[in-house]
Short mmCIF file of C-alpha atoms in Angstrom, two decimals:
data_model
loop_
_atom_site.label_atom_id
_atom_site.label_comp_id
_atom_site.label_asym_id
_atom_site.label_seq_id
_atom_site.Cartn_x
_atom_site.Cartn_y
_atom_site.Cartn_z
CA MET N 1 11.19 70.75 43.64
CA ALA N 2 7.61 71.81 44.32
CA ARG N 3 5.05 70.95 41.69
CA PRO N 4 3.33 73.95 39.95
CA ALA N 5 -0.42 74.74 40.46
CA VAL N 6 -2.64 77.76 40.01
CA GLN N 7 -5.15 79.30 42.39
CA LEU N 8 -8.25 79.60 40.08
CA TYR N 9 -9.22 82.77 41.88
CA SER N 10 -6.64 84.48 39.65
CA LEU N 11 -8.81 83.61 36.64
CA ARG N 12 -12.25 84.64 38.17
CA ALA N 13 -12.67 87.55 35.78
CA VAL N 14 -12.09 85.51 32.70
CA ASP N 15 -15.38 84.81 30.85
CA GLU N 16 -14.72 81.16 29.91
CA PRO N 17 -16.12 77.95 31.42
CA LEU N 18 -14.06 76.58 34.22
CA PRO N 19 -13.14 73.33 32.10
CA GLU N 20 -11.63 75.49 29.39
CA LEU N 21 -9.72 77.53 32.00
CA ILE N 22 -8.18 74.28 33.45
CA THR N 23 -7.10 73.31 29.94
CA SER N 24 -5.40 76.61 29.57
CA ALA N 25 -3.66 76.23 32.87
CA GLY N 26 -2.34 72.92 31.66
CA ASP N 27 -1.08 74.45 28.42
CA ALA N 28 0.77 77.04 30.59
CA GLY N 29 2.65 74.30 32.32
CA PHE N 30 0.66 73.84 35.51
CA GLU N 31 0.11 70.33 37.02
CA GLY N 32 -2.68 71.19 39.47
CA VAL N 33 -5.33 73.60 40.43
CA GLU N 34 -6.66 75.06 43.70
CA TYR N 35 -10.35 75.86 43.62
CA ALA N 36 -11.92 79.06 44.84
CA ASN N 37 -15.45 80.54 44.55
CA ARG N 38 -16.31 79.66 40.96
CA ILE N 39 -16.32 75.97 41.55
CA GLY N 40 -19.64 75.94 43.25
CA ASP N 41 -21.35 76.71 39.93
CA ALA N 42 -19.38 74.42 37.84
CA ASP N 43 -20.25 70.91 36.24
CA THR N 44 -18.03 68.74 38.35
CA ASP N 45 -17.90 66.01 35.72
CA ALA N 46 -16.71 68.32 33.21
CA VAL N 47 -14.14 69.69 35.53
CA VAL N 48 -12.78 66.18 36.29
CA ASP N 49 -12.67 65.46 32.51
CA ALA N 50 -10.74 68.59 31.81
CA LEU N 51 -8.19 67.74 34.63
CA ASP N 52 -7.82 64.24 33.16
CA GLY N 53 -7.41 65.61 29.68
CA ALA N 54 -4.74 67.96 30.72
CA GLY N 55 -2.97 65.51 33.09
CA MET N 56 -3.73 67.76 36.05
CA GLU N 57 -4.73 67.29 39.59
CA SER N 58 -7.06 68.72 42.26
CA VAL N 59 -4.45 70.14 44.74
CA ALA N 60 -6.78 71.86 47.22
CA ALA N 61 -9.83 74.07 47.66
CA HIS N 62 -10.32 77.33 49.48
CA VAL N 63 -13.42 77.04 51.64
CA GLY N 64 -14.89 79.53 54.23
CA ILE N 65 -14.72 78.37 57.74
CA GLU N 66 -18.41 78.95 58.16
CA GLU N 67 -19.29 76.64 55.19
CA LEU N 68 -17.18 73.95 56.84
CA GLU N 69 -18.51 74.40 60.41
CA ASP N 70 -22.18 74.55 59.06
CA ASP N 71 -21.99 71.59 56.71
CA LEU N 72 -18.75 69.73 57.06
CA GLU N 73 -19.88 66.47 55.57
CA GLY N 74 -21.61 68.08 52.62
CA THR N 75 -18.61 70.16 51.79
CA VAL N 76 -16.16 67.23 52.10
CA GLU N 77 -18.43 65.16 49.93
CA PHE N 78 -18.51 67.88 47.27
CA TYR N 79 -14.85 68.22 46.94
CA ASP N 80 -14.50 64.31 47.00
CA SER N 81 -16.30 64.36 43.77
CA LEU N 82 -13.45 66.29 42.33
CA ASP N 83 -10.83 63.96 43.90
CA CYS N 84 -9.86 66.90 46.23
CA ASP N 85 -8.75 65.72 49.69
CA ARG N 86 -7.31 68.98 50.93
CA LEU N 87 -9.35 72.05 52.10
CA VAL N 88 -7.81 75.37 53.12
CA VAL N 89 -9.57 78.13 55.11
CA PRO N 90 -8.47 81.24 53.14
CA TRP N 91 -9.18 84.03 55.60
CA LEU N 92 -10.00 84.94 59.13
CA ASP N 93 -10.49 88.74 59.98
CA PRO N 94 -7.62 90.61 61.43
CA GLU N 95 -9.36 90.75 64.92
CA HIS N 96 -8.60 86.97 65.16
CA PHE N 97 -4.86 87.63 65.24
CA GLU N 98 -4.68 90.85 67.19
CA SER N 99 -3.81 89.53 70.63
CA GLU N 100 -2.33 86.38 72.06
CA ASP N 101 -5.75 85.23 73.38
CA ALA N 102 -7.31 85.91 69.96
CA ILE N 103 -4.53 83.94 68.24
CA ASP N 104 -4.87 81.01 70.65
CA ALA N 105 -8.63 80.91 70.22
CA SER N 106 -8.19 80.95 66.42
CA ALA N 107 -5.61 78.11 66.66
CA ASP N 108 -8.03 75.97 68.86
CA ARG N 109 -10.89 76.60 66.59
CA LEU N 110 -9.05 75.61 63.31
CA THR N 111 -7.22 72.72 65.08
CA SER N 112 -10.59 71.12 66.19
CA LEU N 113 -12.06 71.64 62.76
CA ALA N 114 -9.01 70.03 61.25
CA ASP N 115 -9.38 67.02 63.57
CA ARG N 116 -12.97 66.69 62.41
CA VAL N 117 -11.94 66.93 58.69
CA ALA N 118 -9.30 64.37 59.17
CA ASP N 119 -11.89 61.76 60.25
CA HIS N 120 -13.10 61.99 56.63
CA GLY N 121 -9.62 61.38 55.18
CA VAL N 122 -9.15 65.12 54.31
CA GLU N 123 -6.44 67.49 55.39
CA LEU N 124 -7.36 71.04 56.43
CA GLY N 125 -5.01 74.06 56.20
CA TYR N 126 -5.08 77.76 56.78
CA HIS N 127 -3.77 80.46 54.35
CA ASN N 128 -2.35 83.69 55.54
CA HIS N 129 -2.68 87.26 54.21
CA ASP N 130 -0.60 90.07 55.60
CA HIS N 131 -2.28 90.66 58.88
CA GLU N 132 -1.36 87.44 60.32
CA PHE N 133 2.31 88.52 60.04
CA GLU N 134 1.83 91.75 61.99
CA GLU N 135 3.60 91.79 65.29
CA VAL N 136 1.95 90.90 68.57
CA ASN N 137 4.13 91.25 71.65
CA GLY N 138 7.21 91.65 69.68
CA ARG N 139 6.85 88.71 67.06
CA PRO N 140 4.53 87.86 64.01
CA ALA N 141 1.19 86.59 65.12
CA PHE N 142 1.50 83.62 62.72
CA GLU N 143 4.45 82.35 64.72
CA ARG N 144 2.25 82.09 67.80
CA PHE N 145 -0.50 80.66 65.78
CA ALA N 146 1.78 77.87 64.39
CA GLU N 147 2.91 77.10 67.99
CA SER N 148 -0.49 77.05 69.33
CA SER N 149 -2.28 75.00 66.60
CA GLY N 150 -2.03 71.24 66.37
CA ASP N 151 -0.01 69.27 63.77
CA SER N 152 -3.38 68.25 62.20
CA LEU N 153 -3.62 71.75 60.72
CA ALA N 154 -1.52 72.43 57.68
CA LEU N 155 -0.15 75.87 56.97
CA GLU N 156 -0.43 77.30 53.45
CA VAL N 157 2.08 80.21 53.53
CA ASP N 158 1.35 83.05 51.09
CA LEU N 159 4.95 84.18 50.33
CA GLY N 160 3.85 87.48 48.76
CA TRP N 161 1.47 88.51 51.71
CA ALA N 162 4.16 87.73 54.33
CA SER N 163 6.74 89.67 52.36
CA ALA N 164 4.24 92.62 52.14
CA ALA N 165 4.06 92.62 55.95
CA GLY N 166 7.78 93.10 56.05
CA VAL N 167 8.62 89.54 57.04
CA ASP N 168 11.14 87.19 55.32
CA PRO N 169 9.07 84.17 54.67
CA THR N 170 12.04 81.88 54.25
CA GLY N 171 12.78 81.67 58.03
CA PHE N 172 9.11 80.64 58.60
CA LEU N 173 9.45 77.98 55.97
CA GLU N 174 12.63 76.74 57.71
CA ARG N 175 10.98 76.47 61.09
CA TRP N 176 7.67 75.10 60.05
CA GLY N 177 8.37 73.18 56.85
CA ASP N 178 6.96 69.83 58.11
CA ARG N 179 3.54 71.43 58.28
CA ILE N 180 3.69 73.36 54.88
CA PRO N 181 2.68 71.23 52.05
CA LEU N 182 1.54 74.25 50.00
CA VAL N 183 2.70 77.68 49.38
CA HIS N 184 1.21 80.54 47.43
CA VAL N 185 3.59 82.35 45.03
CA SER N 186 2.34 85.83 44.83
CA ASP N 187 3.75 89.36 45.15
CA ALA N 188 2.82 92.90 46.14
CA ASP N 189 4.21 96.31 45.84
CA GLU N 190 5.31 98.67 48.74
CA SER N 191 1.71 99.72 49.22
CA ARG N 192 0.70 96.03 49.66
CA SER N 193 -1.12 96.02 46.32
CA PRO N 194 -0.96 92.71 44.37
CA THR N 195 1.48 92.85 41.38
CA GLU N 196 3.05 90.32 39.03
CA VAL N 197 5.50 88.06 40.80
CA GLY N 198 8.96 89.50 40.40
CA ASP N 199 7.71 93.15 40.24
CA GLY N 200 7.25 93.64 43.99
CA VAL N 201 8.75 92.92 47.30
CA LEU N 202 9.07 89.08 47.13
CA ASP N 203 12.57 87.79 46.84
CA VAL N 204 11.71 85.10 44.33
CA ASP N 205 15.06 83.26 44.20
CA ALA N 206 15.42 83.11 47.93
CA CYS N 207 11.90 81.83 48.39
CA ALA N 208 12.32 79.31 45.62
CA ARG N 209 15.37 77.88 47.39
CA ALA N 210 13.53 77.83 50.75
CA VAL N 211 10.52 76.12 49.29
CA ASP N 212 12.81 73.47 47.82
CA GLU N 213 14.72 73.00 51.06
CA ALA N 214 11.42 72.75 53.13
CA GLY N 215 10.18 69.96 50.82
CA VAL N 216 6.94 71.78 49.98
CA GLU N 217 4.74 69.66 47.69
CA TRP N 218 3.02 72.36 45.67
CA ALA N 219 3.88 75.84 44.77
CA ILE N 220 0.58 77.63 43.83
CA TYR N 221 0.73 80.76 41.63
CA GLU N 222 -1.77 83.60 42.57
CA HIS N 223 -2.44 87.07 41.45
CA ASP N 224 -5.54 88.68 43.06
CA GLU N 225 -5.84 91.57 40.63
CA PRO N 226 -4.20 90.88 37.24
CA GLU N 227 -4.67 93.42 34.46
CA ASP N 228 -4.57 90.45 31.84
CA ALA N 229 -5.46 87.18 33.72
CA MET N 230 -4.24 84.97 30.75
CA ALA N 231 -1.04 86.80 30.43
CA SER N 232 -0.55 86.53 34.14
CA LEU N 233 -1.20 82.80 33.92
CA THR N 234 1.60 82.42 31.27
CA HIS N 235 3.96 84.49 33.55
CA GLY N 236 3.04 82.39 36.50
CA GLY N 237 3.80 79.14 34.69
CA ASP N 238 7.27 80.53 33.76
CA VAL N 239 7.97 81.73 37.36
CA LEU N 240 7.06 78.49 39.02
CA GLN N 241 9.81 76.66 36.93
CA LYS N 242 12.17 78.19 39.60
CA PHE N 243 10.30 76.42 42.42
#
C-alpha cells in the first residue's frame, strides 16, 4: 500500500504556523507532507522539528519551473535543509500541451531539467492538471508526454484532475507505474470544480487498487478549495486508508 501524505497547499488558508499544521497532519494519520508556496516563509528548523516530533517525512515539494531554471542549486539546497530530495513542477500552461510539437518540447525541457537535478541527488517530477489529459490527435496529451520524456523525469499523477478530464487514470497507472512514485488523491465535480474525495467523479476504490498494483510509494491527499480545511484534512486521512 502507498503511504499517506498531504499536500500542504490544501491548508494554505489556515491561520496557523506551518509547524502546527504539520503536527495536525500527523494527528490525522498522515506520514508525510508535500510542500507548496507557504514553505518559503517558514522557519525550516521548526518545520524539521515538527516533522520529527510527529514521526513524519518530507515527501516532495512543488516548485515552479522558472524557480528551478533560474536558481537550481539554491533551490535544491533550500529543500535539502528540509531533508526533501524530490521536487515536482506543479504546472505548465495549457499551451505547452496543445499540439504534438508543444508536448515534445515540454518533455525535452523537463527531461533536461530532471537530468540536471539528478546530478544533485534529487528526483524531479511533473504534476498534471486536467488540460494534460485533453486529446491531441486522438489520445490524451499526457500519454505522448510520458512517451517523449526521459525516465529521469517522474510523473506525479493527479487522479482527480485526470478523472475530471474524462480519463480513467487506472490505465495510465498500469502503463506508467514504474515512473509514478507519487499520486495526488483529489476529486472534482462534473464542472471540474474541486470537491471532497468521494463526492465527485473519482472512482476511489478502483484508483486505490490501481495505486497498490502500480507500487506507488506515496498517496498524497489534496483539496484545492476546501470549505473547512481542517475537516477536509481529517477526511483525507480517512480516505487514504484505502490506498
